[in-house]
Short mmCIF file of C-alpha atoms in Angstrom, two decimals:
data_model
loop_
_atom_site.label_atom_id
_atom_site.label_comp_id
_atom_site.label_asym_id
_atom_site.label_seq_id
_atom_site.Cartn_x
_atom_site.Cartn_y
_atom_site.Cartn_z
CA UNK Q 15 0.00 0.00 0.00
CA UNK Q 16 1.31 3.30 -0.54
CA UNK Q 17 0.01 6.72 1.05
CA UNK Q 18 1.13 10.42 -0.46
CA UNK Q 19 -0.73 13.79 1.02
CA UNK Q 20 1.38 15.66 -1.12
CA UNK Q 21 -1.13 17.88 -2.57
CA UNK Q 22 -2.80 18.35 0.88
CA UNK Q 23 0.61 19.44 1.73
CA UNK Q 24 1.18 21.82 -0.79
CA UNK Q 25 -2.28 23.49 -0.09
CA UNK Q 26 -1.09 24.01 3.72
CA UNK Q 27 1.90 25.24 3.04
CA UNK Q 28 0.05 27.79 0.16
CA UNK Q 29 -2.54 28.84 2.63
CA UNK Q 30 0.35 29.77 5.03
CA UNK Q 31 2.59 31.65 3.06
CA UNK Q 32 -0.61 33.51 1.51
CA UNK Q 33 -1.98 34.57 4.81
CA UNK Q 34 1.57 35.15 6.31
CA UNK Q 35 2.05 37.78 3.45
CA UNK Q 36 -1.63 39.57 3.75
CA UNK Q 37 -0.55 39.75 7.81
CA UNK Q 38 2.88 41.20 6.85
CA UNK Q 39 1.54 43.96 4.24
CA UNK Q 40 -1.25 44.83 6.68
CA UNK Q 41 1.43 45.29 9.45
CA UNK Q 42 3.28 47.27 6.84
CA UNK Q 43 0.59 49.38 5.87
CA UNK Q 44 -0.10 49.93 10.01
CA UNK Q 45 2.60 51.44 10.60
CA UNK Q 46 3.26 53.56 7.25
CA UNK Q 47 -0.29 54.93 8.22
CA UNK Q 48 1.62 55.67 11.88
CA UNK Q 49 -1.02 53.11 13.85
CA UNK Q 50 1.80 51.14 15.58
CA UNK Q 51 -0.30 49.57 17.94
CA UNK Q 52 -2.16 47.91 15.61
CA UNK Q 53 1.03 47.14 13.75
CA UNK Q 54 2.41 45.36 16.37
CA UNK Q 55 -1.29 43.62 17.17
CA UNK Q 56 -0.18 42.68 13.79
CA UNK Q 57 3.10 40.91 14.54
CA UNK Q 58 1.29 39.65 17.22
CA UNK Q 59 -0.94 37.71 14.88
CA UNK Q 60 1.46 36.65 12.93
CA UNK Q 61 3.26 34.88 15.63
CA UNK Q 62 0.61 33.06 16.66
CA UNK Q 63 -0.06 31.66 12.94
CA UNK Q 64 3.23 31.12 12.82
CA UNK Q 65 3.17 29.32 16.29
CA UNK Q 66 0.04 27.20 15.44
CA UNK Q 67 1.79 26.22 11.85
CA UNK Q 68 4.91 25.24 13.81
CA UNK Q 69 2.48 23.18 16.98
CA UNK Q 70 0.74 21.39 14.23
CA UNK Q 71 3.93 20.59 12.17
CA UNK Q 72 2.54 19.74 8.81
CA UNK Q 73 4.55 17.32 6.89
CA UNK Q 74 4.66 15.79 3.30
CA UNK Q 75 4.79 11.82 4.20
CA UNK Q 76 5.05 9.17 1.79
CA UNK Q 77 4.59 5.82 2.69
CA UNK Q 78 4.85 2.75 1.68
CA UNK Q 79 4.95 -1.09 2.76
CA UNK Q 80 5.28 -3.12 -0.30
CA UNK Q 81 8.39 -5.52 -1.62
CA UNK Q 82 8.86 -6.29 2.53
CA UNK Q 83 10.04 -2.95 3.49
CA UNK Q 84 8.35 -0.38 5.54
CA UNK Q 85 9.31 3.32 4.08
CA UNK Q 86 8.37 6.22 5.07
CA UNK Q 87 9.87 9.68 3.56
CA UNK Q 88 9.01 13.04 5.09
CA UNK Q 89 10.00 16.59 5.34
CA UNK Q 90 8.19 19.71 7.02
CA UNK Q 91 5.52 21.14 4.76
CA UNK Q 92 5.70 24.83 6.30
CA UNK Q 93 9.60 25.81 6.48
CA UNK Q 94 12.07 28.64 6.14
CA UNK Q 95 15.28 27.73 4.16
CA UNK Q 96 16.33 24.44 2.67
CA UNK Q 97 14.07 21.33 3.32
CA UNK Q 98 15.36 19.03 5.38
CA UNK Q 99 14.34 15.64 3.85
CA UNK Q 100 14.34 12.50 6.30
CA UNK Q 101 13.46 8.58 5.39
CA UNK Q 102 12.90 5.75 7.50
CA UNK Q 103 13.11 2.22 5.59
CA UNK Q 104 13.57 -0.82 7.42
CA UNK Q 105 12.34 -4.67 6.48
CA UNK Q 106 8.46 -5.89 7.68
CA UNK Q 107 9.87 -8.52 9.87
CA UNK Q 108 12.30 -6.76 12.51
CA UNK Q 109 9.02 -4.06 13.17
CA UNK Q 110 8.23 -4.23 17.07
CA UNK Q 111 5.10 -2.13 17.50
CA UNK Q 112 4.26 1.36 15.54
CA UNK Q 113 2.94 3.83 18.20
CA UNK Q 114 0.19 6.09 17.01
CA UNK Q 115 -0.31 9.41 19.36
CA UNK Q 116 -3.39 11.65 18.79
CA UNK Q 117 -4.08 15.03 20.96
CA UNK Q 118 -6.03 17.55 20.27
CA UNK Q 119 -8.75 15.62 19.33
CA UNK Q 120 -7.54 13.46 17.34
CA UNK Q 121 -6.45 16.35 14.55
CA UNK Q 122 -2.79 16.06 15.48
CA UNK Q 123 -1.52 12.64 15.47
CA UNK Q 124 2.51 11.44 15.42
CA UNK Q 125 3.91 7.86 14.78
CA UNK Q 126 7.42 6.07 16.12
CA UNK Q 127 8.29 2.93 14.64
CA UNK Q 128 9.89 0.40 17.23
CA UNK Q 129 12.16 -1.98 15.49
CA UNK Q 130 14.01 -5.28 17.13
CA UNK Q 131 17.77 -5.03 16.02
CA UNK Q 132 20.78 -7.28 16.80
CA UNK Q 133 21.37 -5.21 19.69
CA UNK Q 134 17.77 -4.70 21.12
CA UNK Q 135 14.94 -3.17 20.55
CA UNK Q 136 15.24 0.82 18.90
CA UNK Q 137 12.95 3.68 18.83
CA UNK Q 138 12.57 5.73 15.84
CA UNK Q 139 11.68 9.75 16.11
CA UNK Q 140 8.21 10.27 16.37
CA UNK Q 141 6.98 11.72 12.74
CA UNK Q 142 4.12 13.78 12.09
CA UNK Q 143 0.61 12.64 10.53
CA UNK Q 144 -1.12 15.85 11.10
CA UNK Q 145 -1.28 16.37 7.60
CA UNK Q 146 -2.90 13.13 6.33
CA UNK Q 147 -6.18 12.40 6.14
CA UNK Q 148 -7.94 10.45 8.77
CA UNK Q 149 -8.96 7.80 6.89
CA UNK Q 150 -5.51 7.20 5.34
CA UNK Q 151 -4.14 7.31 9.03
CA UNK Q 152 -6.22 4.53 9.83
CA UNK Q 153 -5.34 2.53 6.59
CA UNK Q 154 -1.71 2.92 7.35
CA UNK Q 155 -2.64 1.85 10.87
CA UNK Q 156 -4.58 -1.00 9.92
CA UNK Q 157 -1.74 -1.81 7.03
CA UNK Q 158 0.91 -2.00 10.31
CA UNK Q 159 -0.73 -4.19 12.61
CA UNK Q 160 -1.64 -6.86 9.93
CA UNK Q 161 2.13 -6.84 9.70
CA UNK Q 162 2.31 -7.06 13.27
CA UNK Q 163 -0.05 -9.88 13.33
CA UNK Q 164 1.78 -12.32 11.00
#
């Protein structure tokens, strides 16, 4: 099975750079109109977008489990600067347990793989689902516990 949100993605990462630069013009126009309280009510509101984007941590996540392996590539959606692009590939049989966190309601939601190695038993970091759909969550979760299962 293999699971892409990269156009859900995209559309976060459009909707915050579009609203980011509306907040940042407005501030600009604030205080070229010599209202710097509401310019820096302004700044104020665009930290806390900025904070909520950077809570919720939007990623693009590919994933896949055919041909034996478990992959999963991923990089942060909503960044400044050069992507930093991660992947996690290890074979079905040496997975342990994949932990699935929700909070908030169930809208932001995290996974760590737990693989057995020659030397024990490893954690990956957690990565972000907050991005994907629900219903492909729970695929992917179903998907890893019928591997679990075998």
């Amino acid at each position: 099975m293999r699971i892409s949100n990269k156009n859900r993605a995209i559309s976060y990462k459009r909707l915050f750079f579009l609203v980011s630069i509306i907040i940042a013009l407005g501030a600009l126009v604030l205080f070229l109109l010599d209202l710097t309280l509401y310019g820096i009510a302004a700044v104020g509101v665009f930290s806390l977008w900025y904070l909520y984007f950077h809570v919720a941590d939007y990623q693009f996540i590919e994933y896949s489990d055919e041909d034996g392996k478990i992959t999963l590539r991923f990089f942060k959606a909503v960044s400044f600067g050069s992507k930093s692009y991660h992947s996690i590939e290890f074979p079905q049989n040496i997975l342990q347990n994949a932990h699935f966190e929700n909070s908030v309601f169930g809208k932001l939601s995290d996974i760590t793989f737990i693989v057995r190695t020659k030397r024990g038993i490893a954690e990956y970091p957690s990565v972000s689902l907050s991005a994907v759909p629900f219903d492909e969550r729970k695929k992917m979760q179903e998907s890893l516990f019928k591997i679990l299962h075998r």
